[in-house]
mmCIF file of N, CA and C in Angstrom:
data_model
loop_
_atom_site.group_PDB
_atom_site.id
_atom_site.type_symbol
_atom_site.label_atom_id
_atom_site.label_comp_id
_atom_site.label_asym_id
_atom_site.label_seq_id
_atom_site.Cartn_x
_atom_site.Cartn_y
_atom_site.Cartn_z
ATOM 1 N N GLU A 449 0.827 -1.195 0.000
ATOM 2 C CA GLU A 449 0.000 0.000 0.000
ATOM 3 C C GLU A 449 0.867 1.253 0.000
ATOM 4 N N ALA A 450 1.929 1.227 0.758
ATOM 5 C CA ALA A 450 2.816 2.392 0.831
ATOM 6 C C ALA A 450 3.479 2.661 -0.522
ATOM 7 N N GLN A 451 3.873 1.587 -1.208
ATOM 8 C CA GLN A 451 4.512 1.752 -2.515
ATOM 9 C C GLN A 451 3.520 2.332 -3.534
ATOM 10 N N ALA A 452 2.272 1.849 -3.495
ATOM 11 C CA ALA A 452 1.242 2.377 -4.395
ATOM 12 C C ALA A 452 0.991 3.849 -4.095
ATOM 13 N N HIS A 453 0.892 4.176 -2.815
ATOM 14 C CA HIS A 453 0.658 5.568 -2.414
ATOM 15 C C HIS A 453 1.801 6.454 -2.879
ATOM 16 N N SER A 454 3.028 5.964 -2.741
ATOM 17 C CA SER A 454 4.195 6.723 -3.174
ATOM 18 C C SER A 454 4.173 6.940 -4.685
ATOM 19 N N PHE A 455 3.889 5.869 -5.449
ATOM 20 C CA PHE A 455 3.834 5.981 -6.908
ATOM 21 C C PHE A 455 2.760 6.969 -7.335
ATOM 22 N N LEU A 456 1.558 6.799 -6.779
ATOM 23 C CA LEU A 456 0.447 7.668 -7.168
ATOM 24 C C LEU A 456 0.685 9.104 -6.733
ATOM 25 N N GLY A 457 1.302 9.285 -5.567
ATOM 26 C CA GLY A 457 1.588 10.633 -5.082
ATOM 27 C C GLY A 457 2.629 11.341 -5.917
ATOM 28 N N SER A 458 3.648 10.610 -6.336
ATOM 29 C CA SER A 458 4.710 11.245 -7.109
ATOM 30 C C SER A 458 4.343 11.391 -8.585
ATOM 31 N N SER A 459 3.583 10.434 -9.127
ATOM 32 C CA SER A 459 3.215 10.481 -10.549
ATOM 33 C C SER A 459 1.999 11.338 -10.802
ATOM 34 N N GLY A 460 1.071 11.329 -9.870
ATOM 35 C CA GLY A 460 -0.166 12.081 -10.031
ATOM 36 C C GLY A 460 -1.000 11.562 -11.195
ATOM 37 N N PRO A 461 -2.065 12.257 -11.531
ATOM 38 C CA PRO A 461 -2.941 11.828 -12.631
ATOM 39 C C PRO A 461 -2.203 11.693 -13.957
ATOM 40 N N GLU A 462 -1.241 12.567 -14.219
ATOM 41 C CA GLU A 462 -0.506 12.509 -15.483
ATOM 42 C C GLU A 462 0.296 11.222 -15.604
ATOM 43 N N GLY A 463 0.752 10.679 -14.473
ATOM 44 C CA GLY A 463 1.500 9.432 -14.503
ATOM 45 C C GLY A 463 0.630 8.227 -14.788
ATOM 46 N N LEU A 464 -0.653 8.327 -14.462
ATOM 47 C CA LEU A 464 -1.586 7.217 -14.707
ATOM 48 C C LEU A 464 -2.105 7.203 -16.149
ATOM 49 N N LYS A 465 -2.139 8.349 -16.795
ATOM 50 C CA LYS A 465 -2.726 8.429 -18.141
ATOM 51 C C LYS A 465 -2.120 7.445 -19.135
ATOM 52 N N PRO A 466 -0.792 7.333 -19.232
ATOM 53 C CA PRO A 466 -0.239 6.371 -20.208
ATOM 54 C C PRO A 466 -0.627 4.930 -19.886
ATOM 55 N N LEU A 467 -0.654 4.584 -18.615
ATOM 56 C CA LEU A 467 -1.030 3.235 -18.204
ATOM 57 C C LEU A 467 -2.490 2.949 -18.549
ATOM 58 N N ILE A 468 -3.367 3.886 -18.238
ATOM 59 C CA ILE A 468 -4.791 3.713 -18.518
ATOM 60 C C ILE A 468 -5.031 3.671 -20.032
ATOM 61 N N ARG A 469 -4.371 4.557 -20.759
ATOM 62 C CA ARG A 469 -4.501 4.577 -22.226
ATOM 63 C C ARG A 469 -4.068 3.234 -22.823
ATOM 64 N N SER A 470 -2.959 2.693 -22.327
ATOM 65 C CA SER A 470 -2.456 1.415 -22.819
ATOM 66 C C SER A 470 -3.417 0.276 -22.507
ATOM 67 N N GLU A 471 -3.960 0.262 -21.294
ATOM 68 C CA GLU A 471 -4.899 -0.794 -20.889
ATOM 69 C C GLU A 471 -6.157 -0.770 -21.767
ATOM 70 N N ILE A 472 -6.727 0.407 -21.947
ATOM 71 C CA ILE A 472 -7.954 0.521 -22.744
ATOM 72 C C ILE A 472 -7.677 0.188 -24.207
ATOM 73 N N SER A 473 -6.578 0.693 -24.738
ATOM 74 C CA SER A 473 -6.239 0.418 -26.142
ATOM 75 C C SER A 473 -6.049 -1.066 -26.390
ATOM 76 N N THR A 474 -5.393 -1.761 -25.465
ATOM 77 C CA THR A 474 -5.178 -3.197 -25.623
ATOM 78 C C THR A 474 -6.511 -3.929 -25.674
ATOM 79 N N GLY A 475 -7.428 -3.581 -24.765
ATOM 80 C CA GLY A 475 -8.749 -4.214 -24.747
ATOM 81 C C GLY A 475 -9.543 -3.928 -26.011
ATOM 82 N N LEU A 476 -9.529 -2.678 -26.460
ATOM 83 C CA LEU A 476 -10.268 -2.312 -27.672
ATOM 84 C C LEU A 476 -9.679 -2.978 -28.904
ATOM 85 N N ASP A 477 -8.349 -3.003 -28.999
ATOM 86 C CA ASP A 477 -7.707 -3.654 -30.147
ATOM 87 C C ASP A 477 -8.075 -5.130 -30.204
ATOM 88 N N PHE A 478 -8.081 -5.786 -29.048
ATOM 89 C CA PHE A 478 -8.435 -7.204 -29.001
ATOM 90 C C PHE A 478 -9.871 -7.414 -29.466
ATOM 91 N N LEU A 479 -10.812 -6.633 -28.926
ATOM 92 C CA LEU A 479 -12.222 -6.811 -29.294
ATOM 93 C C LEU A 479 -12.472 -6.453 -30.756
ATOM 94 N N ARG A 480 -11.842 -5.421 -31.238
ATOM 95 C CA ARG A 480 -12.029 -5.047 -32.648
ATOM 96 C C ARG A 480 -11.467 -6.123 -33.562
ATOM 97 N N GLY A 481 -10.424 -6.811 -33.126
ATOM 98 C CA GLY A 481 -9.881 -7.915 -33.901
ATOM 99 C C GLY A 481 -10.852 -9.069 -33.993
ATOM 100 N N LEU A 482 -11.664 -9.262 -32.943
ATOM 101 C CA LEU A 482 -12.655 -10.331 -32.939
ATOM 102 C C LEU A 482 -13.902 -9.964 -33.709
ATOM 103 N N GLU A 483 -14.318 -8.693 -33.613
ATOM 104 C CA GLU A 483 -15.611 -8.284 -34.144
ATOM 105 C C GLU A 483 -15.517 -7.341 -35.331
ATOM 106 N N GLY A 484 -14.331 -6.988 -35.737
ATOM 107 C CA GLY A 484 -14.202 -6.009 -36.812
ATOM 108 C C GLY A 484 -14.679 -4.647 -36.345
ATOM 109 N N ASP A 485 -15.248 -3.890 -37.237
ATOM 110 C CA ASP A 485 -15.739 -2.553 -36.882
ATOM 111 C C ASP A 485 -17.235 -2.556 -36.592
ATOM 112 N N ALA A 486 -17.806 -3.743 -36.343
ATOM 113 C CA ALA A 486 -19.253 -3.840 -36.134
ATOM 114 C C ALA A 486 -19.692 -3.087 -34.887
ATOM 115 N N THR A 487 -18.860 -3.061 -33.875
ATOM 116 C CA THR A 487 -19.236 -2.416 -32.618
ATOM 117 C C THR A 487 -18.451 -1.121 -32.455
ATOM 118 N N GLU A 488 -19.157 -0.060 -32.112
ATOM 119 C CA GLU A 488 -18.500 1.222 -31.924
ATOM 120 C C GLU A 488 -18.494 1.661 -30.472
ATOM 121 N N ASP A 489 -19.424 1.148 -29.681
ATOM 122 C CA ASP A 489 -19.550 1.579 -28.297
ATOM 123 C C ASP A 489 -19.117 0.458 -27.362
ATOM 124 N N PHE A 490 -18.294 0.819 -26.392
ATOM 125 C CA PHE A 490 -17.777 -0.158 -25.450
ATOM 126 C C PHE A 490 -17.937 0.357 -24.028
ATOM 127 N N GLN A 491 -18.028 -0.565 -23.116
ATOM 128 C CA GLN A 491 -18.025 -0.243 -21.690
ATOM 129 C C GLN A 491 -16.667 -0.654 -21.155
ATOM 130 N N VAL A 492 -16.015 0.242 -20.430
ATOM 131 C CA VAL A 492 -14.709 -0.039 -19.853
ATOM 132 C C VAL A 492 -14.840 0.057 -18.333
ATOM 133 N N THR A 493 -14.413 -1.002 -17.652
ATOM 134 C CA THR A 493 -14.404 -1.014 -16.192
ATOM 135 C C THR A 493 -12.969 -1.240 -15.750
ATOM 136 N N MET A 494 -12.490 -0.400 -14.846
ATOM 137 C CA MET A 494 -11.116 -0.540 -14.370
ATOM 138 C C MET A 494 -11.116 -0.605 -12.842
ATOM 139 N N LEU A 495 -10.268 -1.470 -12.333
ATOM 140 C CA LEU A 495 -10.122 -1.627 -10.884
ATOM 141 C C LEU A 495 -8.652 -1.484 -10.546
ATOM 142 N N LEU A 496 -8.340 -0.522 -9.727
ATOM 143 C CA LEU A 496 -6.987 -0.312 -9.247
ATOM 144 C C LEU A 496 -6.947 -0.806 -7.811
ATOM 145 N N THR A 497 -6.048 -1.744 -7.520
ATOM 146 C CA THR A 497 -5.974 -2.292 -6.167
ATOM 147 C C THR A 497 -4.538 -2.627 -5.794
ATOM 148 N N TRP A 498 -4.199 -2.443 -4.541
ATOM 149 C CA TRP A 498 -2.881 -2.867 -4.059
ATOM 150 C C TRP A 498 -2.986 -4.178 -3.288
ATOM 151 N N ASP A 499 -4.204 -4.666 -3.081
ATOM 152 C CA ASP A 499 -4.391 -5.926 -2.353
ATOM 153 C C ASP A 499 -3.814 -7.126 -3.097
ATOM 154 N N THR A 500 -3.717 -7.057 -4.409
ATOM 155 C CA THR A 500 -3.241 -8.190 -5.203
ATOM 156 C C THR A 500 -1.796 -8.016 -5.651
ATOM 157 N N ALA A 501 -1.163 -6.901 -5.290
ATOM 158 C CA ALA A 501 0.209 -6.629 -5.739
ATOM 159 C C ALA A 501 1.130 -7.755 -5.286
ATOM 160 N N GLY A 502 1.986 -8.204 -6.210
ATOM 161 C CA GLY A 502 2.917 -9.291 -5.912
ATOM 162 C C GLY A 502 4.051 -9.298 -6.907
ATOM 163 N N THR A 503 4.615 -10.475 -7.134
ATOM 164 C CA THR A 503 5.765 -10.593 -8.037
ATOM 165 C C THR A 503 5.401 -10.257 -9.476
ATOM 166 N N HIS A 504 4.124 -10.370 -9.831
ATOM 167 C CA HIS A 504 3.674 -10.036 -11.186
ATOM 168 C C HIS A 504 3.520 -8.528 -11.393
ATOM 169 N N THR A 505 3.493 -7.761 -10.325
ATOM 170 C CA THR A 505 3.284 -6.316 -10.394
ATOM 171 C C THR A 505 4.581 -5.636 -10.843
ATOM 172 N N PRO A 506 4.516 -4.720 -11.812
ATOM 173 C CA PRO A 506 5.732 -4.022 -12.247
ATOM 174 C C PRO A 506 6.455 -3.351 -11.074
ATOM 175 N N ASP A 507 7.778 -3.385 -11.107
ATOM 176 C CA ASP A 507 8.596 -2.803 -10.037
ATOM 177 C C ASP A 507 8.274 -1.332 -9.828
ATOM 178 N N GLY A 508 8.206 -0.953 -8.574
ATOM 179 C CA GLY A 508 8.012 0.441 -8.208
ATOM 180 C C GLY A 508 6.588 0.937 -8.274
ATOM 181 N N ARG A 509 5.662 0.102 -8.732
ATOM 182 C CA ARG A 509 4.277 0.567 -8.877
ATOM 183 C C ARG A 509 3.462 0.296 -7.618
ATOM 184 N N GLY A 510 3.501 -0.925 -7.124
ATOM 185 C CA GLY A 510 2.803 -1.252 -5.879
ATOM 186 C C GLY A 510 1.307 -1.465 -6.015
ATOM 187 N N PHE A 511 0.775 -1.490 -7.218
ATOM 188 C CA PHE A 511 -0.651 -1.756 -7.397
ATOM 189 C C PHE A 511 -0.862 -2.465 -8.725
ATOM 190 N N ASP A 512 -1.999 -3.134 -8.825
ATOM 191 C CA ASP A 512 -2.418 -3.777 -10.066
ATOM 192 C C ASP A 512 -3.583 -2.997 -10.638
ATOM 193 N N LEU A 513 -3.682 -3.011 -11.942
ATOM 194 C CA LEU A 513 -4.794 -2.370 -12.636
ATOM 195 C C LEU A 513 -5.455 -3.428 -13.503
ATOM 196 N N PHE A 514 -6.675 -3.791 -13.147
ATOM 197 C CA PHE A 514 -7.433 -4.780 -13.907
ATOM 198 C C PHE A 514 -8.414 -4.030 -14.802
ATOM 199 N N THR A 515 -8.461 -4.428 -16.057
ATOM 200 C CA THR A 515 -9.291 -3.731 -17.036
ATOM 201 C C THR A 515 -10.212 -4.723 -17.730
ATOM 202 N N TYR A 516 -11.493 -4.387 -17.767
ATOM 203 C CA TYR A 516 -12.490 -5.211 -18.455
ATOM 204 C C TYR A 516 -13.161 -4.338 -19.497
ATOM 205 N N VAL A 517 -13.105 -4.779 -20.752
ATOM 206 C CA VAL A 517 -13.728 -4.037 -21.848
ATOM 207 C C VAL A 517 -14.729 -4.955 -22.522
ATOM 208 N N GLN A 518 -15.946 -4.452 -22.725
ATOM 209 C CA GLN A 518 -16.956 -5.250 -23.416
ATOM 210 C C GLN A 518 -17.764 -4.356 -24.341
ATOM 211 N N PRO A 519 -18.221 -4.932 -25.458
ATOM 212 C CA PRO A 519 -19.084 -4.144 -26.345
ATOM 213 C C PRO A 519 -20.417 -3.866 -25.661
ATOM 214 N N LEU A 520 -20.937 -2.679 -25.887
ATOM 215 C CA LEU A 520 -22.269 -2.381 -25.374
ATOM 216 C C LEU A 520 -23.294 -3.055 -26.280
ATOM 217 N N PRO A 521 -24.282 -3.691 -25.694
ATOM 218 C CA PRO A 521 -25.296 -4.339 -26.532
ATOM 219 C C PRO A 521 -26.168 -3.288 -27.210
ATOM 220 N N TYR A 522 -26.682 -3.647 -28.376
ATOM 221 C CA TYR A 522 -27.593 -2.744 -29.073
ATOM 222 C C TYR A 522 -28.933 -2.741 -28.348
ATOM 223 N N VAL A 523 -29.455 -1.590 -28.132
ATOM 224 C CA VAL A 523 -30.758 -1.443 -27.478
ATOM 225 C C VAL A 523 -31.678 -0.716 -28.448
ATOM 226 N N GLU A 524 -32.828 -1.294 -28.704
ATOM 227 C CA GLU A 524 -33.808 -0.647 -29.582
ATOM 228 C C GLU A 524 -34.218 0.699 -28.983
ATOM 229 N N PRO A 525 -34.403 1.694 -29.828
ATOM 230 C CA PRO A 525 -34.892 2.977 -29.304
ATOM 231 C C PRO A 525 -36.213 2.772 -28.567
ATOM 232 N N MET A 526 -36.340 3.439 -27.419
ATOM 233 C CA MET A 526 -37.514 3.198 -26.574
ATOM 234 C C MET A 526 -38.548 4.310 -26.642
ATOM 235 N N VAL A 527 -38.131 5.487 -27.046
ATOM 236 C CA VAL A 527 -39.078 6.601 -27.050
ATOM 237 C C VAL A 527 -38.903 7.432 -28.314
ATOM 238 N N ASP A 528 -39.973 8.052 -28.731
ATOM 239 C CA ASP A 528 -39.896 9.035 -29.807
ATOM 240 C C ASP A 528 -39.571 10.381 -29.180
ATOM 241 N N VAL A 529 -38.859 11.182 -29.902
ATOM 242 C CA VAL A 529 -38.472 12.498 -29.404
ATOM 243 C C VAL A 529 -39.020 13.553 -30.350
ATOM 244 N N GLU A 530 -39.573 14.603 -29.758
ATOM 245 C CA GLU A 530 -40.037 15.740 -30.545
ATOM 246 C C GLU A 530 -39.319 16.982 -30.049
ATOM 247 N N ALA A 531 -38.834 17.777 -30.959
ATOM 248 C CA ALA A 531 -38.185 19.032 -30.600
ATOM 249 C C ALA A 531 -38.757 20.130 -31.480
ATOM 250 N N HIS A 532 -39.091 21.226 -30.861
ATOM 251 C CA HIS A 532 -39.667 22.362 -31.582
ATOM 252 C C HIS A 532 -38.942 23.632 -31.159
ATOM 253 N N ARG A 533 -38.733 24.499 -32.099
ATOM 254 C CA ARG A 533 -38.120 25.791 -31.780
ATOM 255 C C ARG A 533 -39.167 26.638 -31.055
ATOM 256 N N ALA A 534 -38.721 27.291 -30.021
ATOM 257 C CA ALA A 534 -39.625 28.166 -29.266
ATOM 258 C C ALA A 534 -38.889 29.469 -28.956
ATOM 259 N N GLU A 535 -39.618 30.537 -28.993
ATOM 260 C CA GLU A 535 -39.028 31.831 -28.702
ATOM 261 C C GLU A 535 -39.924 32.584 -27.731
ATOM 262 N N ARG A 536 -39.304 33.422 -26.941
ATOM 263 C CA ARG A 536 -40.051 34.299 -26.044
ATOM 264 C C ARG A 536 -39.841 35.733 -26.500
ATOM 265 N N LYS A 537 -40.886 36.524 -26.342
ATOM 266 C CA LYS A 537 -40.741 37.932 -26.689
ATOM 267 C C LYS A 537 -39.761 38.610 -25.737
ATOM 268 N N ASN A 538 -39.830 38.263 -24.467
ATOM 269 C CA ASN A 538 -38.907 38.800 -23.465
ATOM 270 C C ASN A 538 -38.293 37.608 -22.723
ATOM 271 N N PRO A 539 -37.059 37.221 -23.035
ATOM 272 C CA PRO A 539 -36.480 36.027 -22.440
ATOM 273 C C PRO A 539 -36.236 36.123 -20.937
ATOM 274 N N THR A 540 -36.373 37.314 -20.353
ATOM 275 C CA THR A 540 -36.179 37.432 -18.906
ATOM 276 C C THR A 540 -37.462 37.117 -18.146
ATOM 277 N N ILE A 541 -38.582 37.007 -18.860
ATOM 278 C CA ILE A 541 -39.861 36.724 -18.212
ATOM 279 C C ILE A 541 -40.356 35.366 -18.689
ATOM 280 N N LYS A 542 -40.648 34.489 -17.726
ATOM 281 C CA LYS A 542 -41.164 33.170 -18.100
ATOM 282 C C LYS A 542 -42.652 33.285 -18.416
ATOM 283 N N ASP A 543 -43.072 32.514 -19.388
ATOM 284 C CA ASP A 543 -44.455 32.502 -19.822
ATOM 285 C C ASP A 543 -45.106 31.223 -19.328
ATOM 286 N N VAL A 544 -46.332 31.286 -18.848
ATOM 287 C CA VAL A 544 -47.039 30.090 -18.385
ATOM 288 C C VAL A 544 -47.754 29.392 -19.538
ATOM 289 N N GLN A 545 -47.525 29.844 -20.751
ATOM 290 C CA GLN A 545 -48.124 29.217 -21.917
ATOM 291 C C GLN A 545 -47.685 27.771 -22.064
ATOM 292 N N TRP A 546 -46.505 27.413 -21.494
ATOM 293 C CA TRP A 546 -46.001 26.048 -21.614
ATOM 294 C C TRP A 546 -46.961 25.038 -21.012
ATOM 295 N N VAL A 547 -47.770 25.467 -20.045
ATOM 296 C CA VAL A 547 -48.736 24.553 -19.437
ATOM 297 C C VAL A 547 -49.737 24.103 -20.493
ATOM 298 N N SER A 548 -50.227 25.034 -21.281
ATOM 299 C CA SER A 548 -51.174 24.689 -22.346
ATOM 300 C C SER A 548 -50.472 23.924 -23.475
ATOM 301 N N ASP A 549 -49.271 24.348 -23.816
ATOM 302 C CA ASP A 549 -48.534 23.690 -24.891
ATOM 303 C C ASP A 549 -48.201 22.242 -24.549
ATOM 304 N N ARG A 550 -48.058 21.959 -23.287
ATOM 305 C CA ARG A 550 -47.667 20.628 -22.840
ATOM 306 C C ARG A 550 -48.790 19.605 -23.025
ATOM 307 N N LYS A 551 -50.025 20.043 -23.091
ATOM 308 C CA LYS A 551 -51.158 19.112 -23.229
ATOM 309 C C LYS A 551 -50.981 18.204 -24.440
ATOM 310 N N HIS A 552 -50.492 18.748 -25.547
ATOM 311 C CA HIS A 552 -50.252 17.944 -26.741
ATOM 312 C C HIS A 552 -49.209 16.858 -26.449
ATOM 313 N N LEU A 553 -48.156 17.221 -25.745
ATOM 314 C CA LEU A 553 -47.107 16.246 -25.415
ATOM 315 C C LEU A 553 -47.640 15.169 -24.475
ATOM 316 N N GLU A 554 -48.468 15.552 -23.542
ATOM 317 C CA GLU A 554 -49.045 14.571 -22.611
ATOM 318 C C GLU A 554 -49.952 13.588 -23.350
ATOM 319 N N GLU A 555 -50.663 14.077 -24.370
ATOM 320 C CA GLU A 555 -51.484 13.170 -25.180
ATOM 321 C C GLU A 555 -50.605 12.177 -25.939
ATOM 322 N N LEU A 556 -49.486 12.645 -26.486
ATOM 323 C CA LEU A 556 -48.557 11.757 -27.174
ATOM 324 C C LEU A 556 -48.003 10.677 -26.225
ATOM 325 N N GLN A 557 -47.695 11.099 -25.010
ATOM 326 C CA GLN A 557 -47.203 10.135 -24.017
ATOM 327 C C GLN A 557 -48.272 9.116 -23.677
ATOM 328 N N ARG A 558 -49.454 9.583 -23.496
ATOM 329 C CA ARG A 558 -50.569 8.670 -23.156
ATOM 330 C C ARG A 558 -50.809 7.669 -24.284
ATOM 331 N N ASP A 559 -50.789 8.154 -25.536
ATOM 332 C CA ASP A 559 -50.980 7.273 -26.691
ATOM 333 C C ASP A 559 -49.850 6.251 -26.804
ATOM 334 N N ALA A 560 -48.628 6.665 -26.409
ATOM 335 C CA ALA A 560 -47.472 5.766 -26.501
ATOM 336 C C ALA A 560 -47.378 4.820 -25.308
ATOM 337 N N GLY A 561 -48.243 5.040 -24.319
ATOM 338 C CA GLY A 561 -48.231 4.179 -23.138
ATOM 339 C C GLY A 561 -47.116 4.487 -22.181
ATOM 340 N N VAL A 562 -46.627 5.712 -22.211
ATOM 341 C CA VAL A 562 -45.527 6.111 -21.317
ATOM 342 C C VAL A 562 -46.103 6.712 -20.048
#
């Protein structure tokens, strides 16, 4: 623990960036080799721990970094989105007209079962 604290204290966030970049790149390169370019979105989970540090841990580091990378599954779109341009005559004053305007949106939600 002391060695990890010393490394992290002296290296700071900038010292971790190359290690983290290398870990993520290795995982992404491996998965892209298996799946080609079919997947664009990935979930990356990293665990930094000194509890497992041992002879396999690089000298002077005092901690292990475990990295898990997986493709994000495709999820069907769940909702329709509507966007409309709106303007106020005086942007410093809020208008209560939105209450009436919202009725149409509430009907759309009700029809969609949301």
